CSV table of C-alpha atoms in Angstrom, one decimal:
chain,number,residue,atom,x,y,z
L,288,MET,CA,219.2,106.7,27.6
L,289,GLU,CA,219.3,110.6,27.2
L,290,THR,CA,221.3,110.6,24.1
L,291,THR,CA,222.6,108.3,21.4
L,292,SER,CA,226.3,109.0,21.4
L,293,SER,CA,226.4,110.7,24.8
L,294,SER,CA,227.3,108.1,27.2
L,295,ARG,CA,230.6,107.0,25.5
L,296,VAL,CA,232.2,110.0,27.2
L,297,GLY,CA,236.1,110.0,28.1
L,298,VAL,CA,239.1,108.4,27.0
L,299,GLN,CA,238.7,105.3,29.6
L,300,PRO,CA,236.8,103.9,32.1
L,301,ALA,CA,237.0,105.3,35.7
L,302,GLU,CA,240.1,103.5,36.2
L,303,ALA,CA,241.3,100.0,35.6
L,304,PRO,CA,244.2,98.1,37.2
L,305,ALA,CA,247.5,96.9,35.4
L,306,PRO,CA,247.0,93.4,34.3
L,307,ALA,CA,247.4,90.7,36.7
L,308,ALA,CA,250.4,88.4,36.3
L,309,ALA,CA,249.5,85.3,34.7
L,310,PRO,CA,250.0,81.8,36.4
L,311,ALA,CA,253.9,80.7,35.8
L,312,ALA,CA,252.7,77.7,33.8
L,313,GLN,CA,251.5,80.0,30.9
L,314,SER,CA,252.4,83.0,29.2
L,315,GLN,CA,250.9,86.5,29.8
L,316,PRO,CA,249.5,87.6,26.7
L,317,ALA,CA,248.6,91.4,26.0
L,318,PRO,CA,245.1,92.3,26.9
L,319,ALA,CA,243.5,91.4,23.6
L,320,ALA,CA,240.1,92.7,24.6
L,321,GLN,CA,241.2,96.3,25.0
L,322,ALA,CA,240.4,99.2,22.6
L,323,GLN,CA,241.9,102.2,22.1
L,324,PRO,CA,240.7,105.5,23.4
L,325,ALA,CA,238.2,107.4,21.5
L,326,PRO,CA,238.5,110.8,20.6
L,327,ALA,CA,236.4,113.5,22.1
L,328,GLU,CA,235.4,115.2,18.7
L,329,THR,CA,234.0,113.1,16.3
L,330,ALA,CA,230.9,112.8,14.0
L,331,ALA,CA,228.1,111.4,15.8
L,332,PRO,CA,227.1,108.1,14.9
L,333,ALA,CA,223.6,106.8,14.7
L,334,GLN,CA,224.2,104.2,17.3
L,335,PRO,CA,227.4,104.0,19.5
L,336,ALA,CA,229.6,101.0,19.1
L,337,PRO,CA,230.0,98.9,22.4
L,338,ALA,CA,233.1,100.4,24.2
L,339,GLN,CA,235.8,97.8,25.5
L,340,PRO,CA,238.1,97.9,28.3
L,341,GLN,CA,241.1,100.2,27.4
L,342,GLU,CA,244.7,100.0,27.9
L,343,ALA,CA,245.2,103.7,28.5
L,344,ALA,CA,243.3,103.0,31.6
L,345,ALA,CA,246.1,101.5,33.5
L,346,PRO,CA,246.4,103.1,36.7
L,347,VAL,CA,248.9,105.6,38.2
L,348,PRO,CA,251.0,104.4,41.1
L,349,ALA,CA,250.1,106.3,44.3
L,350,ALA,CA,253.5,107.8,44.6
L,351,ARG,CA,253.0,109.6,41.2
L,352,ARG,CA,249.5,110.7,41.4
L,353,THR,CA,249.0,114.6,41.5
L,354,ALA,CA,246.1,116.7,41.6
L,355,GLU,CA,247.6,118.6,38.6
L,356,GLY,CA,245.0,117.1,36.1
L,357,TYR,CA,242.0,117.7,38.5
L,358,LEU,CA,243.0,121.3,38.7
L,359,ARG,CA,242.6,121.9,34.9
L,360,ALA,CA,238.9,120.8,35.3
L,361,ASP,CA,236.2,123.6,34.5
L,362,PHE,CA,233.8,121.7,36.9
L,363,PRO,CA,233.6,120.9,40.6
L,364,TRP,CA,234.9,117.4,41.7
L,365,TYR,CA,232.8,115.3,44.1
L,366,GLY,CA,233.7,112.8,46.6
L,367,LEU,CA,232.3,111.4,49.8
L,368,ASP,CA,231.1,113.9,52.3
L,369,GLY,CA,232.5,114.7,55.9
L,370,ALA,CA,230.8,111.5,57.3
L,371,PHE,CA,233.5,109.6,55.8
L,372,THR,CA,236.8,109.6,57.9
L,373,GLY,CA,238.8,106.8,55.9
L,374,PRO,CA,241.7,107.1,53.4
L,375,ARG,CA,241.1,109.4,50.4
L,376,TRP,CA,243.2,109.0,47.2
L,377,LEU,CA,243.5,110.2,43.7
L,378,MET,CA,242.8,108.1,40.6
L,379,GLN,CA,243.0,109.6,37.2
L,380,VAL,CA,241.2,112.1,35.1
L,381,GLY,CA,239.9,111.7,31.2
L,382,THR,CA,240.5,114.2,28.7
L,383,GLY,CA,239.3,115.0,25.3
L,384,ALA,CA,241.6,115.1,22.1
L,385,ASP,CA,242.0,119.0,22.8
L,386,GLY,CA,243.2,118.1,26.5
L,387,THR,CA,239.9,119.3,28.0
L,388,VAL,CA,239.4,117.5,31.3
L,389,GLU,CA,235.7,115.7,31.0
L,390,HIS,CA,235.7,113.3,33.7
L,391,GLY,CA,237.8,111.8,36.5
L,392,SER,CA,237.4,109.5,39.8
L,393,THR,CA,238.5,109.8,43.6
L,394,GLY,CA,238.9,106.8,45.9
L,395,HIS,CA,237.9,106.3,49.3
L,396,GLY,CA,238.8,103.4,51.8
L,397,ASP,CA,241.2,100.5,50.7
L,398,GLU,CA,242.8,100.8,47.2
L,399,PRO,CA,241.6,97.8,45.3
L,400,SER,CA,243.1,95.4,43.0
L,401,ALA,CA,241.5,92.9,40.3
L,402,ARG,CA,242.7,90.1,42.4
L,403,GLY,CA,243.2,91.5,45.7
L,404,GLU,CA,240.5,89.2,47.6
L,405,LEU,CA,241.3,86.1,45.9
L,406,ALA,CA,245.1,86.6,46.5
L,407,THR,CA,244.9,87.6,50.2
L,408,GLY,CA,241.6,86.5,51.3
L,409,GLU,CA,241.0,89.9,52.9
L,410,LYS,CA,237.8,91.6,52.2
L,411,GLU,CA,238.5,95.1,50.4
L,412,ARG,CA,236.4,98.0,51.4
L,413,PHE,CA,236.1,101.0,48.8
L,414,ALA,CA,234.2,103.4,47.2
L,415,VAL,CA,235.0,105.3,44.1
L,416,VAL,CA,233.2,108.6,43.0
L,417,VAL,CA,233.2,109.6,39.4
L,418,THR,CA,232.6,113.1,38.4
L,419,VAL,CA,231.4,113.7,34.7
L,420,ALA,CA,231.2,117.0,33.3
L,421,SER,CA,227.8,118.2,31.7
L,422,ASN,CA,228.3,118.7,28.0
L,423,PRO,CA,225.3,119.0,26.0
L,424,LEU,CA,225.5,118.1,22.2
L,425,ARG,CA,227.2,120.6,20.2
L,426,ARG,CA,229.3,121.4,17.2
L,427,SER,CA,233.0,121.4,17.5
L,428,SER,CA,235.0,124.6,17.4
L,429,ASP,CA,236.2,124.1,13.6
L,430,GLY,CA,232.7,123.0,12.5
L,431,THR,CA,233.9,119.6,11.2
L,432,GLY,CA,231.9,117.3,14.0
L,433,VAL,CA,229.9,117.3,16.9
L,434,LEU,CA,231.1,117.0,20.3
L,435,GLU,CA,229.5,113.9,22.2
L,436,ALA,CA,227.0,114.7,25.0
L,437,THR,CA,227.1,113.4,28.4
L,438,SER,CA,224.2,112.3,30.8
L,439,VAL,CA,223.5,110.2,33.8
L,440,SER,CA,224.0,107.3,31.6
L,441,SER,CA,227.7,108.3,31.1
L,442,ALA,CA,228.2,108.2,34.7
L,443,ALA,CA,226.8,105.0,35.0
L,444,TRP,CA,228.8,103.6,32.1
L,445,LEU,CA,232.3,104.8,33.5
L,446,ALA,CA,231.3,103.5,37.1
L,447,GLY,CA,229.9,100.2,35.7
L,448,SER,CA,233.1,99.7,33.6
L,449,GLY,CA,235.3,100.7,36.5
L,450,LEU,CA,233.9,98.3,38.9
L,451,LEU,CA,234.6,95.3,36.3
L,452,ALA,CA,238.3,96.5,36.2
L,453,TYR,CA,238.5,95.5,39.8
L,454,SER,CA,236.7,92.3,39.7
L,455,TRP,CA,238.2,89.0,38.9
L,456,PRO,CA,235.9,86.2,39.1
L,457,GLY,CA,237.2,82.9,41.2
L,458,GLN,CA,238.7,80.1,39.2
L,459,MET,CA,239.6,82.2,36.3
L,460,ASP,CA,242.9,82.3,34.8
L,461,HIS,CA,244.4,85.6,32.8
L,462,THR,CA,243.4,84.6,29.5
L,463,LEU,CA,239.7,83.7,30.4
L,464,ARG,CA,239.3,86.9,32.1
L,465,ASP,CA,240.1,88.8,28.9
L,466,ASP,CA,237.1,87.5,27.1
L,467,TRP,CA,235.0,87.6,30.3
L,468,LEU,CA,236.0,91.5,30.6
L,469,ASP,CA,234.9,92.2,27.1
L,470,GLN,CA,231.6,90.4,27.8
L,471,GLN,CA,230.9,92.2,30.9
L,472,THR,CA,231.8,95.5,29.3
L,473,GLU,CA,229.2,95.2,26.7
L,474,ALA,CA,226.6,94.2,29.3
L,475,ALA,CA,227.6,97.2,31.4
L,476,TRP,CA,227.0,99.5,28.4
L,477,GLU,CA,223.6,97.8,27.7
L,478,LEU,CA,222.7,98.3,31.3
L,479,ALA,CA,223.8,101.9,31.6
L,480,ASP,CA,221.9,102.6,28.2
L,481,ASP,CA,218.5,101.3,30.3
L,482,LEU,CA,218.5,103.2,33.4
L,483,ALA,CA,214.7,102.7,33.5
L,484,GLY,CA,215.0,99.0,33.1
L,485,PRO,CA,214.3,96.5,35.6
L,486,ASP,CA,218.1,95.9,36.6
L,487,TRP,CA,217.9,99.5,38.4
L,488,SER,CA,216.4,100.6,41.4
L,489,THR,CA,216.0,104.2,42.7
L,490,LEU,CA,218.1,105.3,45.9
L,491,SER,CA,218.1,109.0,47.4
L,492,LEU,CA,221.4,110.1,48.9
L,493,PRO,CA,222.4,113.4,50.0
L,494,VAL,CA,224.4,115.7,47.8
L,495,ASP,CA,225.7,118.6,49.3
L,496,GLY,CA,223.3,118.0,52.0
L,497,GLU,CA,220.1,117.7,49.6
L,498,PRO,CA,218.2,114.5,49.1
L,499,THR,CA,219.1,113.3,45.6
L,500,PRO,CA,217.9,110.5,43.3
L,501,PHE,CA,220.2,108.0,42.0
L,502,HIS,CA,220.0,105.0,39.7
L,503,TYR,CA,221.1,102.0,41.6
L,504,ARG,CA,222.1,98.4,41.0
L,505,GLU,CA,224.0,95.6,42.7
L,506,SER,CA,226.0,92.7,41.3
L,507,GLU,CA,228.1,89.9,42.9
L,508,PHE,CA,231.1,92.2,42.2
L,509,GLY,CA,229.8,95.3,44.1
L,510,TRP,CA,227.1,97.9,43.5
L,511,VAL,CA,227.0,100.9,41.1
L,512,LEU,CA,225.0,104.1,40.8
L,513,ALA,CA,224.5,107.4,39.0
L,514,GLY,CA,222.6,110.6,39.2
L,515,SER,CA,223.0,114.4,38.6
L,516,THR,CA,223.7,117.2,41.0
L,517,ALA,CA,222.5,120.9,41.2
L,518,ALA,CA,225.9,121.8,40.3
L,519,GLY,CA,225.7,120.8,36.9
L,520,VAL,CA,227.8,117.7,36.6
L,521,HIS,CA,226.9,113.9,36.6
L,522,VAL,CA,227.8,111.6,39.7
L,523,GLY,CA,228.6,108.0,39.3
L,524,ALA,CA,230.0,105.6,42.2
L,525,TYR,CA,231.0,101.8,42.6
L,526,GLY,CA,232.1,100.1,45.6
L,527,ARG,CA,232.6,97.0,47.5
L,528,GLY,CA,232.6,96.0,51.0
L,529,MET,CA,231.1,99.5,51.8
L,530,SER,CA,227.3,99.7,51.9
L,531,ALA,CA,225.9,102.3,49.3
L,532,TYR,CA,222.8,103.2,51.5
L,533,GLY,CA,224.9,105.2,54.1
L,534,LEU,CA,227.1,107.3,51.6
L,535,GLY,CA,226.6,110.9,51.0
L,536,PHE,CA,228.3,113.0,48.5
L,537,SER,CA,229.8,116.7,48.4
L,538,VAL,CA,231.9,119.1,46.6
L,539,ILE,CA,235.7,118.6,47.0
L,540,GLY,CA,236.9,121.7,48.8
L,541,ASP,CA,240.7,120.9,48.4
L,542,ILE,CA,241.5,118.2,45.9
L,543,ALA,CA,245.3,118.4,47.1
L,544,SER,CA,243.6,116.7,50.3
L,545,TYR,CA,243.4,113.3,48.2
L,546,GLU,CA,247.2,113.4,47.5
């Protein structure tokens, strides 16, 4: 990985759904495996602690999503290019302790839910694009700590944890999923920390019309990819039901078109 504490950006994964209702025969516990958001300005540890799914990442209902948070960013947002003609929708932005926008996600296709396919039997088709601001390791403004750096691994981590948030293995109840999500999120972090490892392959996709290399992997729950752009941001993506091989990315000219 490019940095030690770098990939743990943001206060949340790309976006996670609200916990699904537990079966009627059992009570619905609060998600025990989820950790609280980490502040953006902290002293950089020698090794980052594994992040966990976070309660603050519950999705905003579509009717209340706005472009306001996206417009506060000082970096360009990326989405699928014009070859994609399906629905586009806003998700969430992640901010630092001072309110600075650090990353965010935009959705394309069907709006997924963790248990959507299990409940309806219908295959969801979606791709989520995660944009991460490029921040080199630097001192905080008050001189008391170090701001976390970001890297391609940051985008891979956010994309991997985002995909897990919309995954629910068959024959698994609500309580067991908490433990599963905890374990799989740790695994997603380890994978993001080893982009040169055997679990990743290289995939070239167009970004603003230019062929760009991405780190790519697949699992039974979908696919994840991550790379960097000439515009100085890192881009991650995850999806299910849509092939990653035919995708292209470009700067979003009008974020309001996603509302």
